[in-house]
Amino acid sequence: MQEAAKYIEDTYAKILKRDPDQIEFLQAVKEFIGSIEPVFTAHPEFIQQNILEQMIEPERIIQFRIPWMNDQGETKVNRGFRVQFNSANGPYKGGLRFHTSVNQSIVKFLGFEQIFKNSLTGLPIGGGKGGSDFDPKGKSDNEVMRFCQSFMTELQQHIGPDLDVPAGDIGVGAREIGYLYGQYKRLNGSKAGVLTGKPVFLGGSLGRTEATGYGVVYFTDKMLQDTGESFKNKKVVVSGSGNVAIYAIQKVHELGGKVIACSDSDGYIWDPDGIDYTTIKQLKEVERERISEYVQYHPKAYYYEGSIWDIEKEYQVALPCATQNEIDGENAKKMIEKGVIAVAEGANMPSNLDAIAVYQEAQILYAPGKAANAGGVAVSALEMSQNSQRLSWSFEEVDEKLESIMESIYIEVRDTAKTYHMPGNFVVGANIAGFMKIAQSMISQGLV
Ligand code: NDP
Ligand code: 2IT
């Protein structure tokens, strides 16, 4: 066995022993280390400095209790987390997720992915992630506000504009960020740069709401164009109907494609006329309703219970924008049968390892989340710049910068895959390109 392969295998065995129950985290690490052997072969100093084990172990994990009171006057307790994973490239940066499934494994997998994603943006941000097992669904605005205040009362001592800058993720949008910022400000005074994704009148950036969805479509468009294709007349399936999905749908339509289906955690809708994103926006952002309601407004559409990836329609582009592990090997095979030529991940780790193997075997275009969904965090970093300069850029300026960042990421990922003799393998391209900047940055700072 080569030295690099053995080093990587031994390091994985160590983390498996340390955290055998952290299924999602182990999966994210496994996907990553599957790509990096050629780098360790070319750079023995990375082995000598044990850079992989340093990178896989978070710098710090904070876990805390969040007591809050519901509208009936009952005391509830949730668990909060912040994983400050890697600060080699700048302040910890990454979202907060509020979902019943949140635990240490989930925040660690998300934080680990975030390191490489943030590195790919080329902007000076480290990697972190946090959240809570609180479920905002069905809660009143007042309950969400009290929860956010309690969450921030604890979190505030660990974050800051130059230290750790959270943002949104599943279950955390402008409403939650507003409440979190209000409580931070009450305790620490006005420091807009401590959170991103803020409502615009609190110092948020124009274009941040749209950034992840638009970004994934910009990335996909570049990838399609490189093979002589485009979104024109393509049928597209987008999973989810939240922040990322809504703006992905809007941008696909702007570029001439037709999104025929989208979903929530209960089921999916199919609309032969193409999904009307303004209805989804109203249902999900304003009314906080279920996707099944869509058919009340669009009688030609159908609602089906179950996974969107069971859809029995032909389509060419899949944009998973819901959650981790929503696509398994069987779903991936079905996609190929239905005519899919490109998959680009708006969500983090939506395809499990079997699904990725199916895409690679079928040689379709596949853009992993850490590259394709980096537009959200990239515009978050632009929001940090605007906050520290105390100015705000127009929507068009931000959107232009976003598109150019997504293009640069695409080119870097594509070219890195070629350099390492695996042209078209964007998993390898994203992992290696993201990794190199962090590894070099960590080594240049010595053991810290
Ligand atoms: P939202 O909370 O706005 O929307 C999430 C959507 O996914 C909802 O439609 C939700 O349905 C669905 N969903 C959530 N959990 C599940 C599940 N277990 N099974 C099926 N569907 C599910 O979140 P975002 O749009 O912000 O995030 C979506 C994905 O994109 C996540 O993976 C996130 O990490 C990733 N991401 C987000 C970024 C951002 O800027 N917001 C940036 C980069 C990546 P329901 O309402 O029924 O729960
Ligand atoms: O997964 C992600 O990149 C996000 N949820 C966005 C993070 C951010 O800091 O904007």
Coordinates of C-alpha atoms and ligand atoms in Angstrom, one line a residue:
M1 CA 0.0 0.0 0.0
Q2 CA 1.2 3.5 -0.8
E3 CA 2.1 5.8 2.0
A4 CA -0.6 8.3 1.1
A5 CA -3.3 5.6 0.9
K6 CA -2.3 4.1 4.2
Y7 CA -2.1 7.5 5.9
I8 CA -5.7 8.3 4.8
E9 CA -7.0 4.9 5.8
D10 CA -5.4 5.1 9.2
T11 CA -6.8 8.6 9.8
Y12 CA -10.3 7.5 8.9
A13 CA -10.0 4.5 11.2
K14 CA -9.1 6.9 14.0
I15 CA -12.2 9.1 13.5
L16 CA -14.4 6.1 13.1
K17 CA -13.1 4.9 16.5
R18 CA -13.7 8.3 18.1
D19 CA -17.2 9.0 16.8
P20 CA -18.6 5.7 15.5
D21 CA -22.2 7.0 15.8
Q22 CA -21.8 10.1 13.8
I23 CA -23.2 8.6 10.6
E24 CA -23.6 11.9 8.6
F25 CA -20.2 13.2 9.6
L26 CA -18.4 10.0 8.7
Q27 CA -20.2 10.0 5.4
A28 CA -19.0 13.5 4.6
V29 CA -15.5 12.6 5.6
K30 CA -15.6 9.4 3.5
E31 CA -16.7 11.3 0.4
F32 CA -13.9 13.8 0.9
I33 CA -11.1 11.4 1.5
G34 CA -12.1 9.4 -1.5
S35 CA -10.7 12.2 -3.6
I36 CA -7.5 13.4 -1.9
E37 CA -5.0 10.6 -2.2
P38 CA -3.2 12.1 -5.3
V39 CA -2.6 15.3 -3.3
F40 CA -1.0 13.5 -0.4
T41 CA 1.1 11.5 -2.8
A42 CA 2.3 14.8 -4.5
H43 CA 2.7 16.6 -1.1
P44 CA 4.4 14.3 1.5
E45 CA 4.6 17.3 3.8
F46 CA 0.9 17.1 4.3
I47 CA 1.3 13.6 5.7
Q48 CA 4.3 14.6 7.7
Q49 CA 2.3 17.4 9.3
N50 CA -0.7 15.2 9.8
I51 CA -2.8 17.8 8.1
L52 CA -5.8 15.5 7.5
E53 CA -6.4 14.6 11.2
Q54 CA -6.0 18.3 12.1
M55 CA -8.6 19.2 9.5
I56 CA -11.1 16.5 10.5
E57 CA -11.1 17.5 14.1
P58 CA -13.2 20.7 14.8
E59 CA -11.3 23.5 16.6
R60 CA -14.1 23.8 19.0
I61 CA -17.7 22.5 19.6
I62 CA -20.1 24.4 21.8
Q63 CA -23.3 22.7 23.0
F64 CA -25.9 24.4 25.2
R65 CA -29.3 24.3 26.7
I66 CA -32.1 26.5 25.3
P67 CA -35.0 26.9 27.7
W68 CA -38.0 28.8 26.3
M69 CA -41.7 29.3 27.0
N70 CA -44.5 28.3 24.6
D71 CA -47.7 30.3 24.2
Q72 CA -49.4 28.0 26.8
G73 CA -46.9 29.1 29.4
E74 CA -45.1 25.7 29.4
T75 CA -41.3 25.5 29.6
K76 CA -39.6 23.8 26.8
V77 CA -36.0 22.8 26.5
N78 CA -34.0 22.4 23.3
R79 CA -30.3 21.7 22.5
G80 CA -28.1 24.2 20.7
F81 CA -24.8 23.7 18.9
R82 CA -22.1 25.7 17.3
V83 CA -19.2 23.9 15.6
Q84 CA -16.2 26.2 15.1
F85 CA -14.5 23.9 12.6
N86 CA -11.7 25.7 11.0
S87 CA -10.4 29.3 11.1
A88 CA -7.4 29.0 8.9
N89 CA -8.9 31.2 6.2
G90 CA -10.8 33.7 8.4
P91 CA -13.6 33.9 10.9
Y92 CA -15.8 30.8 11.3
K93 CA -18.7 31.2 8.8
G94 CA -21.7 29.1 8.2
G95 CA -25.4 28.8 8.9
L96 CA -27.7 27.8 11.7
R97 CA -30.2 25.0 11.2
F98 CA -33.4 24.6 13.2
H99 CA -34.8 21.2 12.5
T100 CA -35.8 18.3 14.8
S101 CA -33.0 16.1 13.3
V102 CA -30.2 18.4 14.3
N103 CA -27.5 16.7 16.5
Q104 CA -23.8 16.8 16.7
S105 CA -23.3 14.5 13.7
I106 CA -25.4 16.8 11.5
V107 CA -23.7 20.0 12.5
K108 CA -20.3 18.4 12.2
F109 CA -21.0 17.2 8.7
L110 CA -22.3 20.6 7.7
G111 CA -19.4 22.4 9.3
F112 CA -16.9 20.0 7.6
E113 CA -18.5 20.7 4.1
Q114 CA -18.5 24.4 4.9
I115 CA -14.7 24.6 5.3
F116 CA -14.1 23.5 1.7
K117 CA -17.1 25.4 0.2
N118 CA -15.9 28.6 1.8
S119 CA -12.4 28.0 0.6
L120 CA -13.7 27.6 -3.0
T121 CA -15.4 31.0 -2.8
G122 CA -11.9 32.5 -2.6
L123 CA -13.1 34.8 0.1
P124 CA -11.5 35.1 3.6
I125 CA -13.8 33.0 5.6
G126 CA -13.3 29.9 7.8
G127 CA -15.8 27.1 8.3
G128 CA -18.5 26.6 11.0
K129 CA -22.1 25.5 11.5
G130 CA -24.7 25.4 14.2
G131 CA -28.3 25.0 15.0
S132 CA -30.8 23.4 17.3
D133 CA -33.3 20.5 17.4
F134 CA -36.0 23.1 17.7
D135 CA -38.8 22.7 15.1
P136 CA -40.1 26.1 13.9
K137 CA -43.0 24.4 12.1
G138 CA -46.4 25.2 13.6
K139 CA -44.9 27.6 16.1
S140 CA -46.3 31.1 16.5
D141 CA -44.1 34.1 15.7
N142 CA -43.9 34.9 19.4
E143 CA -42.7 31.3 20.2
V144 CA -40.1 31.6 17.5
M145 CA -39.0 35.0 18.9
R146 CA -38.7 33.7 22.4
F147 CA -36.8 30.7 21.3
C148 CA -34.4 32.8 19.2
Q149 CA -33.8 35.2 22.1
S150 CA -32.9 32.3 24.4
F151 CA -30.7 30.7 21.7
M152 CA -28.8 34.0 21.2
T153 CA -28.5 34.7 24.9
E154 CA -26.1 31.8 25.0
L155 CA -24.6 31.9 21.6
Q156 CA -23.7 35.7 21.7
Q157 CA -20.6 35.1 23.9
H158 CA -19.1 32.8 21.2
I159 CA -19.6 34.9 18.1
G160 CA -18.5 38.3 16.6
P161 CA -17.9 40.0 13.3
D162 CA -14.2 38.9 13.3
L163 CA -14.7 35.7 15.2
D164 CA -17.7 33.7 14.0
V165 CA -20.5 34.9 11.8
P166 CA -23.6 32.7 11.6
A167 CA -26.4 32.9 9.0
G168 CA -29.4 30.9 8.0
D169 CA -30.0 27.3 6.8
I170 CA -33.0 25.0 7.1
G171 CA -35.6 26.5 9.3
V172 CA -33.7 29.8 9.7
G173 CA -34.6 32.6 7.4
A174 CA -35.0 36.3 7.6
R175 CA -37.6 36.1 10.4
E176 CA -35.3 34.1 12.7
I177 CA -32.1 36.1 11.7
G178 CA -34.0 39.3 12.6
Y179 CA -35.0 38.0 16.1
L180 CA -31.5 36.6 16.7
Y181 CA -29.9 39.9 15.7
G182 CA -32.3 41.9 17.9
Q183 CA -31.2 39.8 20.9
Y184 CA -27.5 40.0 20.0
K185 CA -27.8 43.8 19.7
R186 CA -29.6 44.1 23.0
L187 CA -26.7 42.3 24.7
N188 CA -23.7 43.7 22.8
G189 CA -24.8 46.9 21.0
S190 CA -25.1 47.3 17.2
K191 CA -22.6 45.1 15.3
A192 CA -24.3 44.3 12.0
G193 CA -21.4 42.1 10.9
V194 CA -22.1 39.4 13.5
L195 CA -24.8 37.7 11.4
T196 CA -25.5 37.5 7.7
G197 CA -28.8 37.0 5.8
K198 CA -30.2 39.9 7.8
P199 CA -33.3 41.7 6.6
V200 CA -32.1 44.5 4.3
F201 CA -33.2 47.3 6.7
L202 CA -31.0 45.7 9.5
G203 CA -27.9 45.8 7.2
G204 CA -28.6 42.7 5.1
S205 CA -27.3 42.5 1.6
L206 CA -29.6 42.8 -1.4
G207 CA -29.5 39.5 -3.2
R208 CA -28.6 37.3 -0.2
T209 CA -32.1 35.8 -0.1
E210 CA -31.8 34.8 -3.8
A211 CA -28.0 33.9 -3.7
T212 CA -28.0 30.1 -3.1
G213 CA -30.7 29.4 -5.6
Y214 CA -29.4 31.7 -8.3
G215 CA -25.9 30.5 -7.6
V216 CA -26.7 26.8 -8.1
V217 CA -28.4 27.6 -11.4
Y218 CA -25.5 29.8 -12.6
F219 CA -23.1 27.0 -11.8
T220 CA -25.2 24.4 -13.6
D221 CA -25.5 26.8 -16.6
K222 CA -21.7 27.1 -16.9
M223 CA -21.4 23.3 -16.6
L224 CA -24.0 22.7 -19.3
Q225 CA -22.5 25.3 -21.6
D226 CA -19.1 23.7 -21.4
T227 CA -20.7 20.6 -23.0
G228 CA -22.6 22.6 -25.6
E229 CA -25.9 22.4 -23.7
S230 CA -28.0 25.0 -21.9
F231 CA -31.2 25.3 -19.8
K232 CA -33.2 26.2 -22.9
N233 CA -36.2 23.9 -23.2
K234 CA -34.8 21.5 -20.5
K235 CA -37.3 20.0 -18.0
V236 CA -36.0 20.4 -14.5
V237 CA -37.0 18.9 -11.1
V238 CA -36.1 20.8 -8.0
S239 CA -36.6 19.2 -4.6
G240 CA -37.6 21.3 -1.6
S241 CA -39.7 24.5 -1.7
G242 CA -37.7 26.6 0.8
N243 CA -35.2 29.4 0.3
V244 CA -32.8 27.6 -2.0
A245 CA -35.5 25.9 -4.1
I246 CA -37.7 29.0 -4.7
Y247 CA -34.9 31.1 -6.2
A248 CA -33.5 28.2 -8.2
I249 CA -36.9 27.7 -9.8
Q250 CA -37.1 31.5 -10.6
K251 CA -33.6 31.5 -12.2
V252 CA -34.2 28.3 -14.2
H253 CA -37.2 29.9 -15.8
E254 CA -35.3 33.1 -16.5
L255 CA -32.7 31.0 -18.4
G256 CA -35.4 29.2 -20.5
G257 CA -35.8 25.9 -18.7
K258 CA -39.0 24.6 -17.2
V259 CA -39.3 23.4 -13.6
I260 CA -42.0 20.7 -13.6
A261 CA -41.9 19.6 -10.0
C262 CA -40.9 20.6 -6.5
S263 CA -41.5 19.3 -3.0
D264 CA -41.6 19.5 0.8
S265 CA -41.1 16.8 3.4
D266 CA -44.6 15.4 2.9
G267 CA -44.8 15.2 -0.9
Y268 CA -44.4 16.9 -4.3
I269 CA -46.3 18.7 -6.9
W270 CA -46.1 18.3 -10.7
D271 CA -47.3 21.1 -12.9
P272 CA -47.3 20.5 -16.6
D273 CA -47.3 24.3 -17.2
G274 CA -44.2 24.7 -15.1
I275 CA -44.1 25.5 -11.4
D276 CA -45.2 29.1 -10.7
Y277 CA -42.5 30.3 -8.2
T278 CA -44.6 33.2 -7.1
T279 CA -47.3 30.8 -5.7
I280 CA -44.6 28.8 -3.9
K281 CA -43.1 32.0 -2.5
Q282 CA -46.5 33.1 -1.2
L283 CA -47.3 29.7 0.3
K284 CA -43.9 29.0 1.9
E285 CA -42.4 32.4 2.7
V286 CA -45.6 34.2 3.7
E287 CA -48.3 31.7 4.7
R288 CA -45.9 29.0 5.9
E289 CA -48.3 26.4 4.3
R290 CA -47.7 22.9 2.9
I291 CA -46.8 22.5 -0.8
S292 CA -50.0 20.4 -1.3
E293 CA -51.9 23.7 -1.2
Y294 CA -50.4 24.7 -4.6
V295 CA -53.0 22.7 -6.5
Q296 CA -55.8 25.0 -5.1
Y297 CA -54.3 27.8 -7.2
H298 CA -53.1 25.7 -10.2
P299 CA -55.9 23.2 -11.0
K300 CA -53.8 21.5 -13.8
A301 CA -51.1 20.5 -11.2
Y302 CA -51.1 17.3 -9.2
Y303 CA -49.9 16.6 -5.6
Y304 CA -48.3 13.2 -4.8
E305 CA -47.3 12.0 -1.3
G306 CA -43.8 10.6 -0.9
S307 CA -40.4 11.3 -2.4
I308 CA -40.1 13.6 -5.4
W309 CA -37.3 11.4 -6.7
D310 CA -40.0 8.7 -7.5
I311 CA -41.5 11.0 -10.1
E312 CA -42.6 9.2 -13.2
K313 CA -41.9 12.0 -15.7
E314 CA -39.1 12.6 -18.2
Y315 CA -36.7 15.4 -17.3
Q316 CA -33.1 16.4 -17.9
V317 CA -31.8 18.4 -15.0
A318 CA -32.1 17.5 -11.2
L319 CA -31.5 20.2 -8.6
P320 CA -31.8 18.7 -5.1
C321 CA -32.4 21.6 -2.8
A322 CA -34.0 20.0 0.3
T323 CA -31.8 18.1 2.7
Q324 CA -29.0 15.5 3.2
N325 CA -29.4 11.9 1.8
E326 CA -32.6 12.6 0.0
I327 CA -31.3 10.7 -3.0
D328 CA -30.1 7.1 -2.7
G329 CA -28.7 4.7 -5.4
E330 CA -32.2 3.6 -6.5
N331 CA -33.4 7.2 -6.9
A332 CA -30.2 8.0 -8.9
K333 CA -30.8 5.1 -11.2
K334 CA -34.4 6.2 -11.7
M335 CA -33.1 9.7 -12.6
I336 CA -30.9 8.3 -15.3
E337 CA -33.8 6.3 -16.7
K338 CA -35.9 9.4 -16.9
G339 CA -33.3 11.2 -19.0
V340 CA -31.3 13.2 -16.5
I341 CA -28.0 14.6 -17.9
A342 CA -27.0 16.9 -15.0
V343 CA -27.4 16.9 -11.2
A344 CA -26.3 20.0 -9.2
E345 CA -26.8 20.1 -5.5
G346 CA -28.4 23.2 -3.9
A347 CA -28.7 21.2 -0.7
N348 CA -25.7 20.0 1.4
M349 CA -24.9 16.3 0.7
P350 CA -28.4 15.4 -0.8
S351 CA -26.9 12.5 -2.7
N352 CA -25.6 9.5 -0.6
L353 CA -22.4 7.7 -1.6
D354 CA -24.4 5.1 -3.7
A355 CA -26.1 7.8 -5.6
I356 CA -22.8 9.5 -6.4
A357 CA -21.4 6.2 -7.7
V358 CA -24.5 5.9 -10.0
Y359 CA -23.9 9.4 -11.5
Q360 CA -20.3 8.7 -12.0
E361 CA -20.9 5.3 -13.6
A362 CA -23.5 6.9 -16.0
Q363 CA -21.0 9.7 -16.7
I364 CA -23.6 12.4 -16.3
L365 CA -22.6 15.9 -15.1
Y366 CA -22.6 16.0 -11.3
A367 CA -21.8 19.2 -9.3
P368 CA -21.4 18.5 -5.5
G369 CA -23.0 20.9 -3.1
K370 CA -19.8 22.3 -1.7
A371 CA -19.2 23.8 -5.2
A372 CA -22.7 24.3 -6.6
N373 CA -24.3 25.9 -3.5
A374 CA -21.5 28.1 -2.5
G375 CA -23.3 31.2 -3.8
G376 CA -25.2 31.7 -0.5
V377 CA -22.1 31.9 1.7
A378 CA -20.3 33.9 -1.0
V379 CA -23.0 36.6 -0.8
S380 CA -22.8 36.3 3.0
A381 CA -19.1 37.2 2.7
L382 CA -20.1 40.1 0.5
E383 CA -22.6 41.2 3.2
M384 CA -19.8 41.1 5.7
S385 CA -17.7 43.4 3.4
Q386 CA -20.6 45.9 3.0
N387 CA -21.2 45.9 6.8
S388 CA -17.6 46.7 7.6
Q389 CA -17.5 49.4 5.0
R390 CA -20.9 50.7 6.2
L391 CA -22.3 50.8 2.7
S392 CA -24.7 48.8 0.5
W393 CA -24.4 47.6 -3.0
S394 CA -27.3 47.4 -5.4
F395 CA -29.1 44.1 -6.2
E396 CA -27.5 44.1 -9.7
E397 CA -24.0 44.7 -8.3
V398 CA -24.4 41.8 -5.9
D399 CA -25.9 39.5 -8.5
E400 CA -23.1 40.3 -11.0
K401 CA -20.5 39.4 -8.4
L402 CA -22.4 36.2 -7.5
E403 CA -22.4 35.1 -11.1
S404 CA -18.7 35.8 -11.5
I405 CA -17.9 33.9 -8.3
M406 CA -19.9 30.9 -9.4
E407 CA -18.1 31.0 -12.7
S408 CA -14.7 31.1 -11.0
I409 CA -15.6 28.2 -8.8
Y410 CA -16.8 26.2 -11.8
I411 CA -13.5 26.9 -13.7
E412 CA -11.4 26.1 -10.6
V413 CA -13.2 22.8 -9.9
R414 CA -13.1 21.8 -13.6
D415 CA -9.5 22.6 -14.1
T416 CA -8.4 21.0 -10.8
A417 CA -10.1 17.7 -11.9
K418 CA -8.2 17.9 -15.2
T419 CA -4.9 18.6 -13.4
Y420 CA -5.4 15.5 -11.4
H421 CA -6.2 13.5 -14.5
M422 CA -9.9 13.0 -13.7
P423 CA -11.5 15.4 -16.2
G424 CA -15.2 15.9 -15.6
N425 CA -15.0 14.5 -12.0
F426 CA -16.2 17.6 -10.1
V427 CA -16.2 15.7 -6.8
V428 CA -12.4 15.4 -7.1
G429 CA -12.1 18.9 -8.4
A430 CA -14.1 20.5 -5.6
N431 CA -12.5 18.5 -2.8
I432 CA -8.9 19.1 -4.0
A433 CA -9.3 22.7 -4.9
G434 CA -11.0 23.5 -1.6
F435 CA -8.5 21.4 0.4
M436 CA -5.3 22.9 -1.1
K437 CA -6.0 26.5 0.1
I438 CA -6.8 25.4 3.7
A439 CA -3.9 23.0 3.9
Q440 CA -1.4 25.6 2.7
S441 CA -3.0 28.2 5.0
M442 CA -2.8 25.9 8.0
I443 CA 0.8 24.9 7.4
S444 CA 1.9 28.5 7.0
Q445 CA 0.4 29.3 10.4
G446 CA 2.3 26.5 12.2
L447 CA 0.6 24.3 14.8
V448 CA -2.1 26.4 16.4
Ligands
NDP1 P1 -35.6 25.9 4.1 O1 -35.9 25.6 5.5 O2 -36.0 27.3 3.5 O3 -36.3 24.8 3.1 C1 -36.0 23.5 3.3 C2 -36.9 22.7 2.3 O4 -36.5 21.4 2.3 C3 -38.4 22.7 2.7 O5 -39.1 22.6 1.6 C4 -38.4 21.4 3.5 O6 -39.7 20.9 3.6 C5 -37.5 20.5 2.8 N1 -37.0 19.5 3.7 C6 -36.3 19.8 4.9 N2 -36.0 18.6 5.5 C7 -36.5 17.6 4.7 C8 -36.5 16.2 4.8 N3 -36.0 15.6 5.9 N4 -37.1 15.5 3.8 C9 -37.7 16.2 2.7 N5 -37.7 17.5 2.6 C10 -37.1 18.2 3.6 O7 -34.1 25.6 3.9 P2 -33.1 26.1 2.8 O8 -33.8 26.2 1.5 O9 -32.3 27.2 3.3 O10 -32.0 24.8 2.7 C11 -32.2 23.7 1.8 C12 -30.9 23.0 1.7 O11 -29.9 23.9 1.1 C13 -30.2 22.5 3.0 O12 -29.5 21.3 2.7 C14 -29.2 23.6 3.3 O13 -28.2 23.1 4.1 C15 -28.7 24.0 1.9 N6 -28.1 25.3 1.8 C16 -28.8 26.4 2.2 C17 -28.2 27.6 2.0 C18 -28.9 28.9 2.3 O14 -28.3 30.0 2.0 N7 -30.1 28.9 2.9 C19 -26.8 27.7 1.4 C20 -26.3 26.5 1.0 C21 -26.9 25.3 1.2 P3 -40.6 21.1 5.0 O15 -41.0 22.5 5.0 O16 -41.7 20.1 4.8 O17 -39.7 20.7 6.1
2IT2 O1 -24.7 25.8 3.8 C1 -24.5 27.0 3.7 O2 -23.6 27.4 2.9 C2 -25.4 28.0 4.3 N1 -26.3 27.6 5.0 C3 -25.1 29.4 4.2 C4 -24.0 29.9 5.1 C5 -23.8 31.3 5.2 O3 -23.0 31.7 6.1 O4 -24.3 32.1 4.5

